[in-house]
XYZ file of C-alpha atoms in Angstrom:
193
model
C 0.000 0.000 0.000
C 1.289 3.450 -0.908
C 1.271 6.586 1.230
C -1.929 8.501 0.431
C -0.695 11.802 1.851
C -0.202 14.339 -0.927
C 3.444 15.235 -1.081
C 5.659 17.080 -3.485
C 7.014 14.996 -6.329
C 10.786 15.053 -6.084
C 13.201 16.539 -8.598
C 13.633 13.175 -10.355
C 9.896 12.451 -10.648
C 8.989 11.604 -14.238
C 5.843 12.921 -15.881
C 4.288 10.025 -17.812
C 1.854 11.399 -20.411
C -0.300 8.507 -21.590
C -1.977 8.303 -25.018
C -2.778 11.981 -25.592
C -3.706 11.258 -29.196
C -5.984 12.907 -31.739
C -8.004 9.752 -32.232
C -9.633 10.251 -28.839
C -11.410 13.319 -30.240
C -13.596 11.001 -32.356
C -16.832 11.209 -30.355
C -18.692 9.038 -32.849
C -16.254 6.206 -32.064
C -15.731 6.654 -28.306
C -18.928 8.324 -27.060
C -19.390 10.984 -24.426
C -16.374 12.040 -22.384
C -15.865 13.831 -19.083
C -13.459 16.551 -17.884
C -13.277 19.258 -20.523
C -10.252 20.678 -18.627
C -8.137 17.564 -19.161
C -6.009 18.873 -22.027
C -5.373 22.254 -20.362
C -4.246 20.460 -17.204
C -1.963 18.128 -19.146
C -0.427 21.158 -20.870
C 0.121 22.823 -17.472
C 1.821 19.719 -16.061
C 3.987 19.366 -19.147
C 5.083 23.006 -19.048
C 5.864 22.720 -15.317
C 7.963 19.580 -15.859
C 9.798 21.018 -18.852
C 10.562 24.286 -17.021
C 11.930 22.319 -14.076
C 14.087 20.072 -16.243
C 12.429 16.940 -14.903
C 12.104 13.761 -16.987
C 9.149 13.594 -19.386
C 7.838 10.401 -20.990
C 5.293 10.367 -23.826
C 3.385 7.143 -24.358
C 1.576 6.394 -27.626
C -0.993 3.675 -28.161
C -0.462 1.929 -31.491
C -3.696 -0.036 -31.812
C -3.557 -3.389 -33.578
C -7.224 -3.006 -34.607
C -7.317 -1.657 -38.178
C -10.578 0.268 -37.621
C -9.379 2.002 -34.440
C -8.705 5.754 -34.650
C -5.442 4.948 -32.808
C -4.112 2.530 -35.452
C -0.673 3.655 -36.712
C -2.034 4.043 -40.273
C -4.686 6.540 -39.152
C -4.247 10.273 -38.489
C -5.704 9.801 -34.995
C -2.545 7.973 -33.944
C -0.714 11.327 -33.820
C -0.297 13.234 -30.577
C -2.535 16.212 -29.855
C -0.977 19.648 -30.334
C -0.756 20.225 -26.566
C 2.200 17.839 -26.426
C 5.101 20.128 -27.182
C 8.825 19.641 -27.016
C 10.792 16.442 -27.237
C 10.240 13.867 -24.481
C 13.132 12.170 -22.746
C 11.526 8.878 -23.766
C 8.808 7.876 -26.238
C 7.129 4.553 -25.448
C 4.975 2.777 -28.030
C 2.475 0.207 -26.796
C -0.518 -1.826 -27.950
C -1.861 -2.803 -24.499
C -3.086 -0.806 -21.499
C 0.077 -0.585 -19.402
C 2.797 1.869 -20.355
C 5.193 -0.607 -18.721
C 4.427 -3.154 -21.450
C 5.650 -1.246 -24.484
C 8.853 -0.450 -26.318
C 11.317 0.669 -25.226
C 10.929 -0.786 -21.735
C 9.722 2.000 -19.428
C 10.761 0.266 -16.203
C 14.298 -0.362 -17.483
C 14.611 3.272 -18.603
C 13.357 4.651 -15.265
C 15.760 2.403 -13.359
C 18.700 3.374 -15.580
C 17.952 7.069 -15.020
C 17.413 6.840 -11.258
C 13.733 7.821 -11.387
C 11.958 6.787 -8.161
C 8.516 8.270 -8.758
C 5.954 9.045 -11.449
C 3.189 11.499 -12.155
C 0.617 9.870 -14.444
C -1.747 11.849 -16.672
C -3.452 11.316 -20.026
C -6.198 9.268 -21.651
C -8.151 7.289 -20.575
C -8.548 7.573 -16.820
C -9.794 4.051 -16.118
C -7.856 2.145 -18.747
C -4.306 3.023 -19.731
C -3.751 5.669 -17.037
C -5.096 3.512 -14.214
C -3.236 0.423 -15.457
C 0.019 2.369 -15.701
C -0.441 3.656 -12.143
C -1.230 0.180 -10.817
C 1.787 -1.441 -12.464
C 4.028 1.450 -11.396
C 2.868 1.069 -7.812
C 3.433 -2.685 -7.938
C 6.961 -2.113 -9.243
C 7.735 0.069 -6.236
C 7.499 3.570 -7.693
C 5.909 6.375 -5.732
C 3.026 7.215 -8.068
C 1.036 10.447 -8.203
C -2.156 10.256 -10.278
C -3.223 13.612 -11.716
C -6.945 12.851 -11.880
C -7.996 16.193 -13.360
C -5.393 15.738 -16.119
C -7.134 12.587 -17.364
C -10.447 11.915 -19.044
C -12.528 8.922 -19.993
C -15.756 7.970 -21.735
C -19.136 6.566 -20.721
C -19.009 2.754 -20.696
C -21.727 0.115 -20.781
C -21.248 -2.714 -18.301
C -21.982 -6.412 -18.754
C -25.421 -5.779 -17.200
C -26.274 -3.347 -20.001
C -26.183 -0.306 -17.708
C -24.195 2.699 -18.940
C -21.871 4.190 -16.334
C -21.125 7.902 -16.864
C -17.491 8.834 -17.474
C -17.375 11.087 -14.397
C -18.458 8.167 -12.199
C -15.782 5.938 -13.734
C -13.166 8.606 -12.954
C -14.298 8.802 -9.324
C -14.156 5.015 -9.041
C -10.631 5.024 -10.480
C -9.609 7.592 -7.863
C -11.051 5.427 -5.086
C -9.367 2.292 -6.476
C -5.938 3.910 -6.740
C -5.682 6.310 -3.797
C -3.690 4.937 -0.886
C -3.221 1.568 -2.583
C -1.361 2.110 -5.859
C -0.958 5.883 -5.984
C -1.687 9.225 -4.410
C -4.479 10.952 -6.307
C -3.799 14.664 -6.699
C -4.855 17.665 -8.747
C -2.810 19.539 -11.312
C -2.779 22.566 -8.998
C -1.327 20.457 -6.166
C 1.322 18.971 -8.427
C 2.386 22.331 -9.892
C 2.258 24.486 -6.750
C 5.424 26.536 -6.070
C 6.656 24.042 -3.467
C 6.551 21.298 -6.083
């Protein structure tokens, strides 16, 4: 279990920006989303990390499904314009966890002496949550920037549609104090951080 007390990410904390890709703007494919402030908060985190000279990792989902907006042959595979600058590492993956892509994120973090992560991106309850869970299991101190993520309404096996905002709250409950410390962008970019 991780410490759930919000604390300042250290100077070697890596910002892991998960799947911030144009294909997620396809509402006809994905459905209704939550958190209209997600992209602005990701941009604020990215600027804060770049200004501080801290490690930045971009993760891109290369879907193996030909009809997916995230397939490498589709324009939606590209990053959104809010991702500026050159990351210290670019990870390509085709599964949920950023730790199961190429190059190997865990090996890179270990080689660069990175003890903790700040996770943001798309989607809250899939690739972001999975990345936070695996990071926590691997022993990293993980901060989950909930307001710098978004997700989509999902229909459960019982046929009931769960609103995206509810899924985000459930993700926060699942992660906080167990796999990560859930925090806001403002907390993670305050002057003491």
